[in-house]
Short mmCIF file of C-alpha atoms and ligand atoms in Angstrom, two decimals:
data_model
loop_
_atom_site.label_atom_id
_atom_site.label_comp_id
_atom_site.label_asym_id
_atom_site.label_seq_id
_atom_site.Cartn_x
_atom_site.Cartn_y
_atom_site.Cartn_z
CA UNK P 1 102.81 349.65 187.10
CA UNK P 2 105.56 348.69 189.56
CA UNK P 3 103.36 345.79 190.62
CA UNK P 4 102.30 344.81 187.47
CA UNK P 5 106.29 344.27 186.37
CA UNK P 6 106.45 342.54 189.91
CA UNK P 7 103.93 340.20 188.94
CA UNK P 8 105.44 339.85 185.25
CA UNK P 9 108.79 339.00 186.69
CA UNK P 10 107.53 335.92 188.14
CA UNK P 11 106.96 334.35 185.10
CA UNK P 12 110.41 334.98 183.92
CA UNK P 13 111.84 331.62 184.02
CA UNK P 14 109.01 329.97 182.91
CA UNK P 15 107.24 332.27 179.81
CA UNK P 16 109.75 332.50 177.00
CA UNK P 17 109.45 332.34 174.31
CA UNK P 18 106.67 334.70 175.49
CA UNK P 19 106.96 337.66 177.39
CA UNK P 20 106.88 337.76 181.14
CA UNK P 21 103.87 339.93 181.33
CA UNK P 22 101.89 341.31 184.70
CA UNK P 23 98.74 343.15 184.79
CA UNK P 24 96.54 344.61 187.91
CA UNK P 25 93.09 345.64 187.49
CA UNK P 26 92.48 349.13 190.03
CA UNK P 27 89.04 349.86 190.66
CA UNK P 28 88.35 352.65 193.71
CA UNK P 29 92.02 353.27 194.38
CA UNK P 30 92.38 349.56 195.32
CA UNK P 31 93.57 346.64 192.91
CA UNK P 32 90.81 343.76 192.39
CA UNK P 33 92.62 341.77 190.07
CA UNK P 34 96.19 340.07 189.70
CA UNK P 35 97.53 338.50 186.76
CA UNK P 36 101.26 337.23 185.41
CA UNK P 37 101.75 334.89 182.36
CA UNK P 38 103.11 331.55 183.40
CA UNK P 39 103.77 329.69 180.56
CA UNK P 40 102.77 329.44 176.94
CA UNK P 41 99.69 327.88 176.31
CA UNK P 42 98.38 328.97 180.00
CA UNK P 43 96.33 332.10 180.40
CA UNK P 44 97.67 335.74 179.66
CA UNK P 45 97.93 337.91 182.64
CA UNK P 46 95.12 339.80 181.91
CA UNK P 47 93.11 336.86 181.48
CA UNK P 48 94.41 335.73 185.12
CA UNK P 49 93.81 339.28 186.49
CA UNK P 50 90.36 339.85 185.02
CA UNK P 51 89.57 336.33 186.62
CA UNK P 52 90.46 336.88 189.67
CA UNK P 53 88.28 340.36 189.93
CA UNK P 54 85.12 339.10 188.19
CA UNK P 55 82.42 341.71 188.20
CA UNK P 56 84.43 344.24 189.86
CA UNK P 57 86.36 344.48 186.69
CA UNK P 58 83.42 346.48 184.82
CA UNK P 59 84.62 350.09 185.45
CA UNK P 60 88.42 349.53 186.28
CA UNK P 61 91.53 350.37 184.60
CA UNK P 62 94.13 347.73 183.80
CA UNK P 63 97.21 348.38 184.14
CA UNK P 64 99.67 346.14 181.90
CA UNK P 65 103.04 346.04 181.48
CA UNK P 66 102.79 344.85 177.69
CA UNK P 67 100.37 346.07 174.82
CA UNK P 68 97.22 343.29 174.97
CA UNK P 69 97.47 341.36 172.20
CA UNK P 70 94.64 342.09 169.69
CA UNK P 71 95.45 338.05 167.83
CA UNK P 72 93.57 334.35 168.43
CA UNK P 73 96.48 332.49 169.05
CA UNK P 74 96.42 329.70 171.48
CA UNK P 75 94.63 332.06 173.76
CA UNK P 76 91.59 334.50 172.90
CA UNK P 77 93.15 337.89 172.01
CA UNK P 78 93.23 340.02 175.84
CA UNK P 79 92.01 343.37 174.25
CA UNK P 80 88.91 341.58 173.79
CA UNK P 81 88.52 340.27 176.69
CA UNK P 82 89.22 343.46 178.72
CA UNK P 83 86.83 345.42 176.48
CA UNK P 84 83.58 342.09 177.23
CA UNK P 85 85.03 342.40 181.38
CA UNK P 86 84.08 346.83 181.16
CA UNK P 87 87.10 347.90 181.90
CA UNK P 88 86.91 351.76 181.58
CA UNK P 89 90.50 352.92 180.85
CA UNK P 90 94.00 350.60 180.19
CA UNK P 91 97.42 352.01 181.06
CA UNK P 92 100.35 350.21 179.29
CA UNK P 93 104.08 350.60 179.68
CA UNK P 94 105.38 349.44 176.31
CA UNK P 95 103.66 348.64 173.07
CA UNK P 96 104.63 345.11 171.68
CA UNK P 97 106.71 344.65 168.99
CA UNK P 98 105.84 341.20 167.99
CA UNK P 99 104.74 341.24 164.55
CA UNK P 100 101.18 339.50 165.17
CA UNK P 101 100.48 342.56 167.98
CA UNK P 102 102.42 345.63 167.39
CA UNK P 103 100.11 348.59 168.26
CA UNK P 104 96.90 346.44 167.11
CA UNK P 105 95.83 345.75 170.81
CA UNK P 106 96.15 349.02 171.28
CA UNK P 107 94.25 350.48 168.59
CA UNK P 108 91.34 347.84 168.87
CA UNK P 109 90.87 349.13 172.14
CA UNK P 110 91.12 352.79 170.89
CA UNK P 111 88.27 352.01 168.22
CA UNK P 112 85.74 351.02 171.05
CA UNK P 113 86.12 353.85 172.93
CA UNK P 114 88.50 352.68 175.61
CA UNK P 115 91.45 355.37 176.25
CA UNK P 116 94.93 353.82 176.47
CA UNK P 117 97.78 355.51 178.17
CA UNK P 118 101.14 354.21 176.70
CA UNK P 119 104.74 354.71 177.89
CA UNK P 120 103.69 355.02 181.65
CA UNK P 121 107.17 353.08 183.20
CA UNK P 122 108.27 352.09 180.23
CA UNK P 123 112.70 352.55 181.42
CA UNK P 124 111.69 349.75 184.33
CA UNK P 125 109.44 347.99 181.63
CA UNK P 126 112.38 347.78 178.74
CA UNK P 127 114.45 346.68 181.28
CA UNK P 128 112.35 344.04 182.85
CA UNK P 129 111.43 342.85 178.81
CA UNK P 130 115.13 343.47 177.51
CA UNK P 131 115.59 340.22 176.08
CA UNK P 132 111.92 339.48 174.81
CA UNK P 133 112.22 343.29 173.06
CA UNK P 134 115.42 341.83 172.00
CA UNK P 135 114.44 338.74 170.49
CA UNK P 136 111.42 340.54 168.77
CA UNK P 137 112.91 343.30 167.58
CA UNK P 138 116.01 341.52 165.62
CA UNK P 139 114.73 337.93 165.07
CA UNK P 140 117.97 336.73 167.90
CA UNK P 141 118.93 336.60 171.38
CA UNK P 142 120.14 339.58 173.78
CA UNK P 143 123.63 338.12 174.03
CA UNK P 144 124.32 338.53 177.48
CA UNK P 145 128.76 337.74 178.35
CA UNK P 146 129.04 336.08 181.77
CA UNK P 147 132.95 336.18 183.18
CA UNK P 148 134.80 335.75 186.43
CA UNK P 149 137.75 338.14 186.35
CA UNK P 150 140.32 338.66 189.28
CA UNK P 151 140.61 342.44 190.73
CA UNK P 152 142.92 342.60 187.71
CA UNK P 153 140.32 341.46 184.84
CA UNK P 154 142.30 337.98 184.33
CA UNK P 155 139.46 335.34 183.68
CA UNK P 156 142.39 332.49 184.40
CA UNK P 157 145.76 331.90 186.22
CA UNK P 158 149.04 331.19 183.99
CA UNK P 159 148.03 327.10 184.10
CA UNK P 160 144.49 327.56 182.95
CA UNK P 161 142.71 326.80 186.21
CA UNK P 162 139.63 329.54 186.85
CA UNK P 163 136.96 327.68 189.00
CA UNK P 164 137.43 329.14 191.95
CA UNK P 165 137.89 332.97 191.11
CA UNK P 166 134.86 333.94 192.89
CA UNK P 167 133.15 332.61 196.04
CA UNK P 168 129.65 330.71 196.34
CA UNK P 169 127.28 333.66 196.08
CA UNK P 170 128.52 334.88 193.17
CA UNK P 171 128.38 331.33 191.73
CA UNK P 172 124.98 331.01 192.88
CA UNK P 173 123.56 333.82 191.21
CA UNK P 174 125.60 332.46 187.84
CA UNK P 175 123.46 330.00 188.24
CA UNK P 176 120.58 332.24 188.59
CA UNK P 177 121.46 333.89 185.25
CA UNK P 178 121.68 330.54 183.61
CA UNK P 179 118.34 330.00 184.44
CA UNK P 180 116.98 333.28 182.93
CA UNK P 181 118.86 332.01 179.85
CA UNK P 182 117.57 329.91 177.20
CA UNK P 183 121.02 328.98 175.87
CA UNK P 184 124.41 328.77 177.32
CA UNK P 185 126.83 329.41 175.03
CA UNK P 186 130.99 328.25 175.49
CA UNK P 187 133.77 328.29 172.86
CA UNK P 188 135.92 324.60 172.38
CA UNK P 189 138.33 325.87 174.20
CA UNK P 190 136.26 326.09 177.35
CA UNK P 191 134.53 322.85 176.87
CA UNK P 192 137.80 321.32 176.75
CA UNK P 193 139.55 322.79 179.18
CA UNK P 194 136.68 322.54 181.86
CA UNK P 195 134.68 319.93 180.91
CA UNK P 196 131.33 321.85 181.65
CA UNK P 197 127.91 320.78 181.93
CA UNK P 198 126.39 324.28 182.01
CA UNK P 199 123.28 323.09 183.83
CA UNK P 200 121.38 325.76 185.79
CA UNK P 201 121.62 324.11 189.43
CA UNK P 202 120.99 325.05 193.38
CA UNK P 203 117.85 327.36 191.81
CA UNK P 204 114.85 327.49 194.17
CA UNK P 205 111.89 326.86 192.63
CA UNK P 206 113.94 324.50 190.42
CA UNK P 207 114.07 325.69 186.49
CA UNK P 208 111.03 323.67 184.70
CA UNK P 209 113.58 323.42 181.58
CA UNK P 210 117.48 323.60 181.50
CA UNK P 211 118.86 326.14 178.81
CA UNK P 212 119.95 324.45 175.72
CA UNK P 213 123.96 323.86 176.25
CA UNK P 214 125.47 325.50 172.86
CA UNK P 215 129.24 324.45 171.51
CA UNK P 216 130.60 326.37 169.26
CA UNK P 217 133.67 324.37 167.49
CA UNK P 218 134.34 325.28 164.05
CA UNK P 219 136.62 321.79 163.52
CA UNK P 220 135.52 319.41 165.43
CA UNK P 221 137.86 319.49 168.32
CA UNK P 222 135.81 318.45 171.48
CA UNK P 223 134.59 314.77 172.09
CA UNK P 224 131.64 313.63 172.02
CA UNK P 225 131.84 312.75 175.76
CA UNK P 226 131.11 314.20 179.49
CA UNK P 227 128.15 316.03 181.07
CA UNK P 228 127.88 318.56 178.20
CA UNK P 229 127.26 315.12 176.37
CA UNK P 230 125.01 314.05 178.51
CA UNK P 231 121.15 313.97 177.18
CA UNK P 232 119.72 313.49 180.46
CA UNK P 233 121.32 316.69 181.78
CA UNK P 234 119.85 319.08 178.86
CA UNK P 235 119.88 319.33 175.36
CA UNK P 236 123.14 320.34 173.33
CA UNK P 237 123.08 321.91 169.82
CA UNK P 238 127.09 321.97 168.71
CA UNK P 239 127.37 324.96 165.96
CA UNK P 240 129.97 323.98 163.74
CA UNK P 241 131.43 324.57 160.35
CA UNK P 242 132.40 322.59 157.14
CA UNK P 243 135.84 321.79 158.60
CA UNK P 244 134.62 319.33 160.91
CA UNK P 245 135.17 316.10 160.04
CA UNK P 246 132.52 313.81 159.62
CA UNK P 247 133.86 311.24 162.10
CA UNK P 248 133.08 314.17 165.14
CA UNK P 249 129.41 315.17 163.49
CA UNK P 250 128.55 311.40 163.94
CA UNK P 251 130.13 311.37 167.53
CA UNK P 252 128.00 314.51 168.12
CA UNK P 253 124.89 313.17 166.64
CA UNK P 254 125.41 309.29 167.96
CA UNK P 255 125.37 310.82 171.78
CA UNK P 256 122.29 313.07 170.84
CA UNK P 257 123.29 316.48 170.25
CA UNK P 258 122.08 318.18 167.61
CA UNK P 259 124.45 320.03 164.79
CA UNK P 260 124.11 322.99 162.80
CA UNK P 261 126.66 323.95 160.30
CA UNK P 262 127.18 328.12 159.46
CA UNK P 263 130.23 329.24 157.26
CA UNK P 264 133.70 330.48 158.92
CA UNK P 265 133.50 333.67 160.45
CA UNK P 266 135.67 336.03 158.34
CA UNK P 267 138.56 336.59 160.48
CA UNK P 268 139.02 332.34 160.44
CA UNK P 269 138.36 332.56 164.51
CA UNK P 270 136.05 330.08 164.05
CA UNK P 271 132.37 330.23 163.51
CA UNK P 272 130.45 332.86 162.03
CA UNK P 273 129.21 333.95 165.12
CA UNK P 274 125.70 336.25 163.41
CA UNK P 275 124.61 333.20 161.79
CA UNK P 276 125.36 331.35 164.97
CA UNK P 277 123.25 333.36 167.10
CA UNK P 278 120.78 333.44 164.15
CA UNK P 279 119.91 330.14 164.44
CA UNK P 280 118.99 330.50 168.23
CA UNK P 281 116.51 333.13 167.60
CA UNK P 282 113.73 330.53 166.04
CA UNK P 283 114.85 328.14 168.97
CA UNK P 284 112.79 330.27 171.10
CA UNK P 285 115.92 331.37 172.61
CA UNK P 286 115.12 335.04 173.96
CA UNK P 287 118.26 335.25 176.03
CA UNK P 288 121.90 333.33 175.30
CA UNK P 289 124.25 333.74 178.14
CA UNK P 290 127.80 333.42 176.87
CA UNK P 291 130.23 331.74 179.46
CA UNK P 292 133.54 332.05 177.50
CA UNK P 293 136.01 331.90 177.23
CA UNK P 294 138.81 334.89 176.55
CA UNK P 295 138.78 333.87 173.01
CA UNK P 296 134.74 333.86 172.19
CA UNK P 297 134.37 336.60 173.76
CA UNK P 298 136.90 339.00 172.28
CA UNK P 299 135.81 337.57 168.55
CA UNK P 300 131.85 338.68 169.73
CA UNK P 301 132.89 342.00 171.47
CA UNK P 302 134.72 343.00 168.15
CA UNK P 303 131.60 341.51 165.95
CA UNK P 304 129.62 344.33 168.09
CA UNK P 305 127.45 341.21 169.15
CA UNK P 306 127.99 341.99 172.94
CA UNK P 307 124.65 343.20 173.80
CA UNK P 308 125.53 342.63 177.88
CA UNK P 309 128.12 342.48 180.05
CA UNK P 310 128.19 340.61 183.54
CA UNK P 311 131.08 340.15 185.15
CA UNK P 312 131.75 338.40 188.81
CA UNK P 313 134.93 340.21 189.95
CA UNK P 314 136.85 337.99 192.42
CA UNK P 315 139.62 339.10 195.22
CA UNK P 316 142.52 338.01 193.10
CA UNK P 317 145.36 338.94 191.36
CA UNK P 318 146.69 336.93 188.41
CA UNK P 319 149.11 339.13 186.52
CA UNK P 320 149.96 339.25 182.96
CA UNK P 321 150.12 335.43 182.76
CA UNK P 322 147.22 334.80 183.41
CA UNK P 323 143.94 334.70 180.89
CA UNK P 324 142.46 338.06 179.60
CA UNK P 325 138.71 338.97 179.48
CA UNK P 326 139.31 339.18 175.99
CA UNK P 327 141.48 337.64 174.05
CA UNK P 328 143.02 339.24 170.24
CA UNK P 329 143.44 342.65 169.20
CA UNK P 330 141.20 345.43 170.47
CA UNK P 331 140.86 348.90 169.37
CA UNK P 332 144.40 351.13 169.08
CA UNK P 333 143.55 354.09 170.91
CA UNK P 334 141.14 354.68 173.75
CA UNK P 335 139.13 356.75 171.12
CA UNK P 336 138.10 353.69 169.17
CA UNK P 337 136.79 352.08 171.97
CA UNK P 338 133.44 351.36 172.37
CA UNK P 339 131.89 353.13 175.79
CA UNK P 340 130.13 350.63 177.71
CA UNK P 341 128.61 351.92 181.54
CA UNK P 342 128.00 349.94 184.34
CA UNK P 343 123.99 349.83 185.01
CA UNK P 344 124.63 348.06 188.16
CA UNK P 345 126.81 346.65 191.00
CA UNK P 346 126.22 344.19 193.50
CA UNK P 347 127.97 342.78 195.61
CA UNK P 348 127.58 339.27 196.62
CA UNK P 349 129.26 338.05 199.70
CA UNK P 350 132.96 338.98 199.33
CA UNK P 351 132.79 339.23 195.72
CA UNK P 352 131.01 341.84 193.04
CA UNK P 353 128.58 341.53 190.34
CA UNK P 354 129.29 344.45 187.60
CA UNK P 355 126.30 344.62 185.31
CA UNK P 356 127.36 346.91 181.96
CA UNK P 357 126.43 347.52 178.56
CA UNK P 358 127.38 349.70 175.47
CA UNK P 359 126.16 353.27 175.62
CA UNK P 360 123.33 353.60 172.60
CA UNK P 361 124.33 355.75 169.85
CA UNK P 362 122.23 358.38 170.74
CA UNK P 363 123.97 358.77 174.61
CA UNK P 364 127.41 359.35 172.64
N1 LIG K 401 136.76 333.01 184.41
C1 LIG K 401 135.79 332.69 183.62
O1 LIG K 401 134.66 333.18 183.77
C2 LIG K 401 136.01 331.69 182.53
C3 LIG K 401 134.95 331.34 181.71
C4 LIG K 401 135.15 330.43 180.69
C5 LIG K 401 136.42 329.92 180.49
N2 LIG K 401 137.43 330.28 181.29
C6 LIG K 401 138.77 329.73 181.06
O2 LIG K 401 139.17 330.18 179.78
C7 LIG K 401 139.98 329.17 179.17
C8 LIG K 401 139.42 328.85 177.80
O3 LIG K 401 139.30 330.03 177.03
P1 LIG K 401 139.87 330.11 175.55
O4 LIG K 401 139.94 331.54 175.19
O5 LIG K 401 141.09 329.28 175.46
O6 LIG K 401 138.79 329.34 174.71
P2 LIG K 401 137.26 329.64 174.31
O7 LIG K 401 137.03 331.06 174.02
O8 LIG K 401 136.36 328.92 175.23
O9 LIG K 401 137.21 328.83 172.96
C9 LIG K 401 137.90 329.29 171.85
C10 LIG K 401 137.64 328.32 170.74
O10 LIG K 401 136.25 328.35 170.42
C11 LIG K 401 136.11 328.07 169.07
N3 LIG K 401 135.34 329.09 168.39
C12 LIG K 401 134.32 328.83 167.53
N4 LIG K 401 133.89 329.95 166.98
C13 LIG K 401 134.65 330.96 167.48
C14 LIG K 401 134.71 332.33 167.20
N5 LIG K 401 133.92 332.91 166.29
N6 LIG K 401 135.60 333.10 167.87
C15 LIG K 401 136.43 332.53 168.77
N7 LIG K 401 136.44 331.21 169.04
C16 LIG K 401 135.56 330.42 168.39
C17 LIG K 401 137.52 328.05 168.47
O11 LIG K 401 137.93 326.72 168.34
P3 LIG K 401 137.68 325.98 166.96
O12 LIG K 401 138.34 326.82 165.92
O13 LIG K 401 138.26 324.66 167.17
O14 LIG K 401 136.23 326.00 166.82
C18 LIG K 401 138.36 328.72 169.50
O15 LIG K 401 139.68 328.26 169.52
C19 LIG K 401 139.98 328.00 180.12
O16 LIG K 401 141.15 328.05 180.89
C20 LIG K 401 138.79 328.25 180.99
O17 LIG K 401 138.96 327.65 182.26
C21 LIG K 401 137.25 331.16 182.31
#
C-alpha cells in the first residue's frame, strides 16, 4: 500500500477534481503492474497498472489506495476491468465516498467472488486523500490557512510590511502548497495592501493549471487593476456582496474576473464566508489555501471553517504592534478554546513549517 499512495501522490497536482489514486498489481511476492491517475479523462490507475502487467495480472492481487469505481463515466468502471484482467484478491485502503462509487466497487467485486480487504493503511491513505475526502464528503474545500508569523505569532510589523518574514525555502514550499491548491483565497485587505498575484511559481514540473485567485471584498474596495487582475496570469473569481457598487462589479467583470454575490456574513465582517466556500466546492476546487490576512482568518477560525493550519514561523520579533495571526475577539478563557495539535514540523532552511489542525471531537 505504501507504494500504491507513492504512486497516487504523483498525480496530485494534476487529478483534481479526481482523486490522486495509485494501484500495484503483486503477483509471486513481486509487483507486475504500476498505475497512478494523471488527469481526468486519462486512464484510472488500475487501468494503467493492469496495462502495464498484461497477462500476469490473471491471479494477482491489486492493491489500491481508493475503492474501484463500479460507474461508466468517462472511463469504463475499474472493478470491471480488474475482475475481465483475473485478478484473484483486491486490497483497498479507503472506500470512496463519492456518491456515484461509495462501497459499489466494492461490492460488485464481492458478488463475483473476488475477496476485498478494506481499511489496510487507511491513517496514511486519509491523509494522502484529505482534501478529495473533504470535498466529497461536505460538497466544499478542506480550507487549508497559510501564514508567516514571527517567533512571536505577528503575521506583520507595526507599518504593514510582511514579505520578508521568512526566508526562500519556506517561500518555496508556499509555493508548493499553492500548487496543491485549487483556489487561493485573500481578504481586501491583503489584496490591497500587497498587491498579490497568488500565482503558484518556481514549481518543478511546472503546475499544468494555476489555482483560481479568489477575492473576497464584501464592498467593493479593491481595483480592478494589477497581477491579481491579470487574465493571463490565472483566473480570478471576486466573492462579493450586495454592497458593492455596481461601478466595481463592472471594473471586475470588464478586466475578466468573474463575480459571485453571497449575503453578509452575520457578524457584518464581510462575506458570508460558508456560502463563500460553497460556491468553490462545484468549481472543482478540492483544496482552497487561505493566504490572509489577520482579519479573514480570525472571522474563519471563529466560523469553525479552519479545517488546516500551516504556518511558516520566521526568526523575528515584532511585538504588540505588529499584525496578529488573528485578528477580533477569540474565546475568554483557555477552556473555550478550540485544541488544535501540530501533525507536523519541518523545518526549512532557517525557518519552520508547523503543520496543525483541530483535534476531532472524538480525541477530546
Ligand atoms: N504574514 C502573512 O502570512 C500575511 C499574509 C497575508 C497578509 N498579511 C498582511 O496582513 C495585512 C492585511 O491583513 P488584514 O487583516 O488587514 O486584511 P485581510 O484579512 O486580508 O482582509 C480583511 C478584509 O477582507 C474583507 N472580507 C470579506 N469577507 C470577510 C470576512 N468574512 N471576514 C473578514 N474579512 C472579510 C473585508 O473587507 P470588505 O468588508 O471591504 O470586504 C475585510 O476588511 C497586510 O499588511 C498584509 O501584508 C500577512
Amino acid at each position: 500500500m505504501a507504494a500504491a499512495l507513492a504512486l497516487g501522490e504523483q498525480g496530485r497536482l494534476t487529478a483534481p477534481p479526481n482523486p490522486w489514486v495509485g494501484c500495484v498489481l503483486v503477483r509471486g511476492g513481486e509487483i507486475v503492474g504500476r498505475g497512478f491517475h494523471r488527469a481526468p479523462g486519462e486512464a484510472h490507475a488500475e487501468v494503467v497498472a493492469l496495462a502495464e502487467a498484461g497477462e500476469r495480472a490473471r491471479g494477482a492481487t491489486a492493491v489500491v489506495t481508493l475503492e474501484p469505481c463500479a460507474h461508466f463515466g468517462r472511463t469504463p468502471p475499474c472493478a470491471l476491468g480488474l475482475l475481465e484482467a483475473g485478478v484473484r484478491r483486491v486490497v483497498v485502503a479507503l472506500l470512496d465516498p463519492d456518491l456515484k462509487v461509495s462501497g459499489r466497487g466494492v461490492a460488485r467485486l464481492r458478488e463475483a467472488g473476488v475477496p476485498v480487504d478494506v481499511g489496510v493503511g487507511a491513517e496514511a491513505a486519509a491523509a494522502s486523500l484529505a482534501p478529495y475526502l473533504y470535498h466529497r464528503r461536505t460538497g466544499r474545500p478542506l480550507c487549508l490557512l497559510k501564514a508567516a508569523v514571527s517567533l512571536d505569532g505577528r503575521t506583520a510589523a507595526a507599518d504593514g510590511s510582511s514579505q520578508w518574514i521568512t526566508g526562500p525555502e519556506a517561500r518555496a514550499d508556499a509555493h508548493w502548497l499553492r500548487a496543491q491548491s485549487q483556489a487561493v483565497v485573500v481578504g481586501a485587505g491583503t489584496a490591497l495592501a500587497d498587491r498579490p498575484s497568488l500565482t503558484a511559481r518556481d514549481v518543478d514540473p511546472p503546475v499544468p493549471r494555476q489555482p483560481l485567485r479568489v477575492l473576497l471584498d464584501a464592498r467593493g474596495r479593491v481595483p480592478a487593476v494589477g497581477p491579481l487582475f491579470d487574465p493571463a496570469l490565472a483566473a480570478t473569481l471576486i466573492v462579493t456582496t450586495a454592497l458593492a457598487g455596481r461601478t466595481a462589479v463592472k471594473a471586475w467583470l470588464d478586466a475578466g474576473a468573474d463575480v459571485e454575490e453571497v449575503p453578509m456574513s452575520a457578524d457584518g465582517a464581510g462575506v458570508d464566508l460558508a456560502a463563500a466556500l460553497a460556491l468553490l466546492g462545484p468549481r472543482g476546487v478540492l483544496q482552497a489555501m487561505v493566504e490572509g490576512g489577520a482579519a479573514l482568518h480570525g472571522s474563519l477560525v471563529r466560523a469553525g471553517l479552519a479545517d488546516r493550519l500551516v504556518l511558516y514561523v520566521g526568526g523575528r520579533l515584532l511585538g504588540d504592534a505588529g499584525r496578529p495571526l488573528l485578528a477580533g475577539p477569540g474565546p475568554a478563557t483557555l477552556a473555550e478554546a478550540r485544541p488544535w495539535r501540530v501533525t507536523a514540523t519541518t523545518p526549512l532552511g532557517p525557518d519552520l513549517r508547523l503543520d496543525c489542525e483541530p483535534e476531532r471531537e472524538q480525541e477530546r
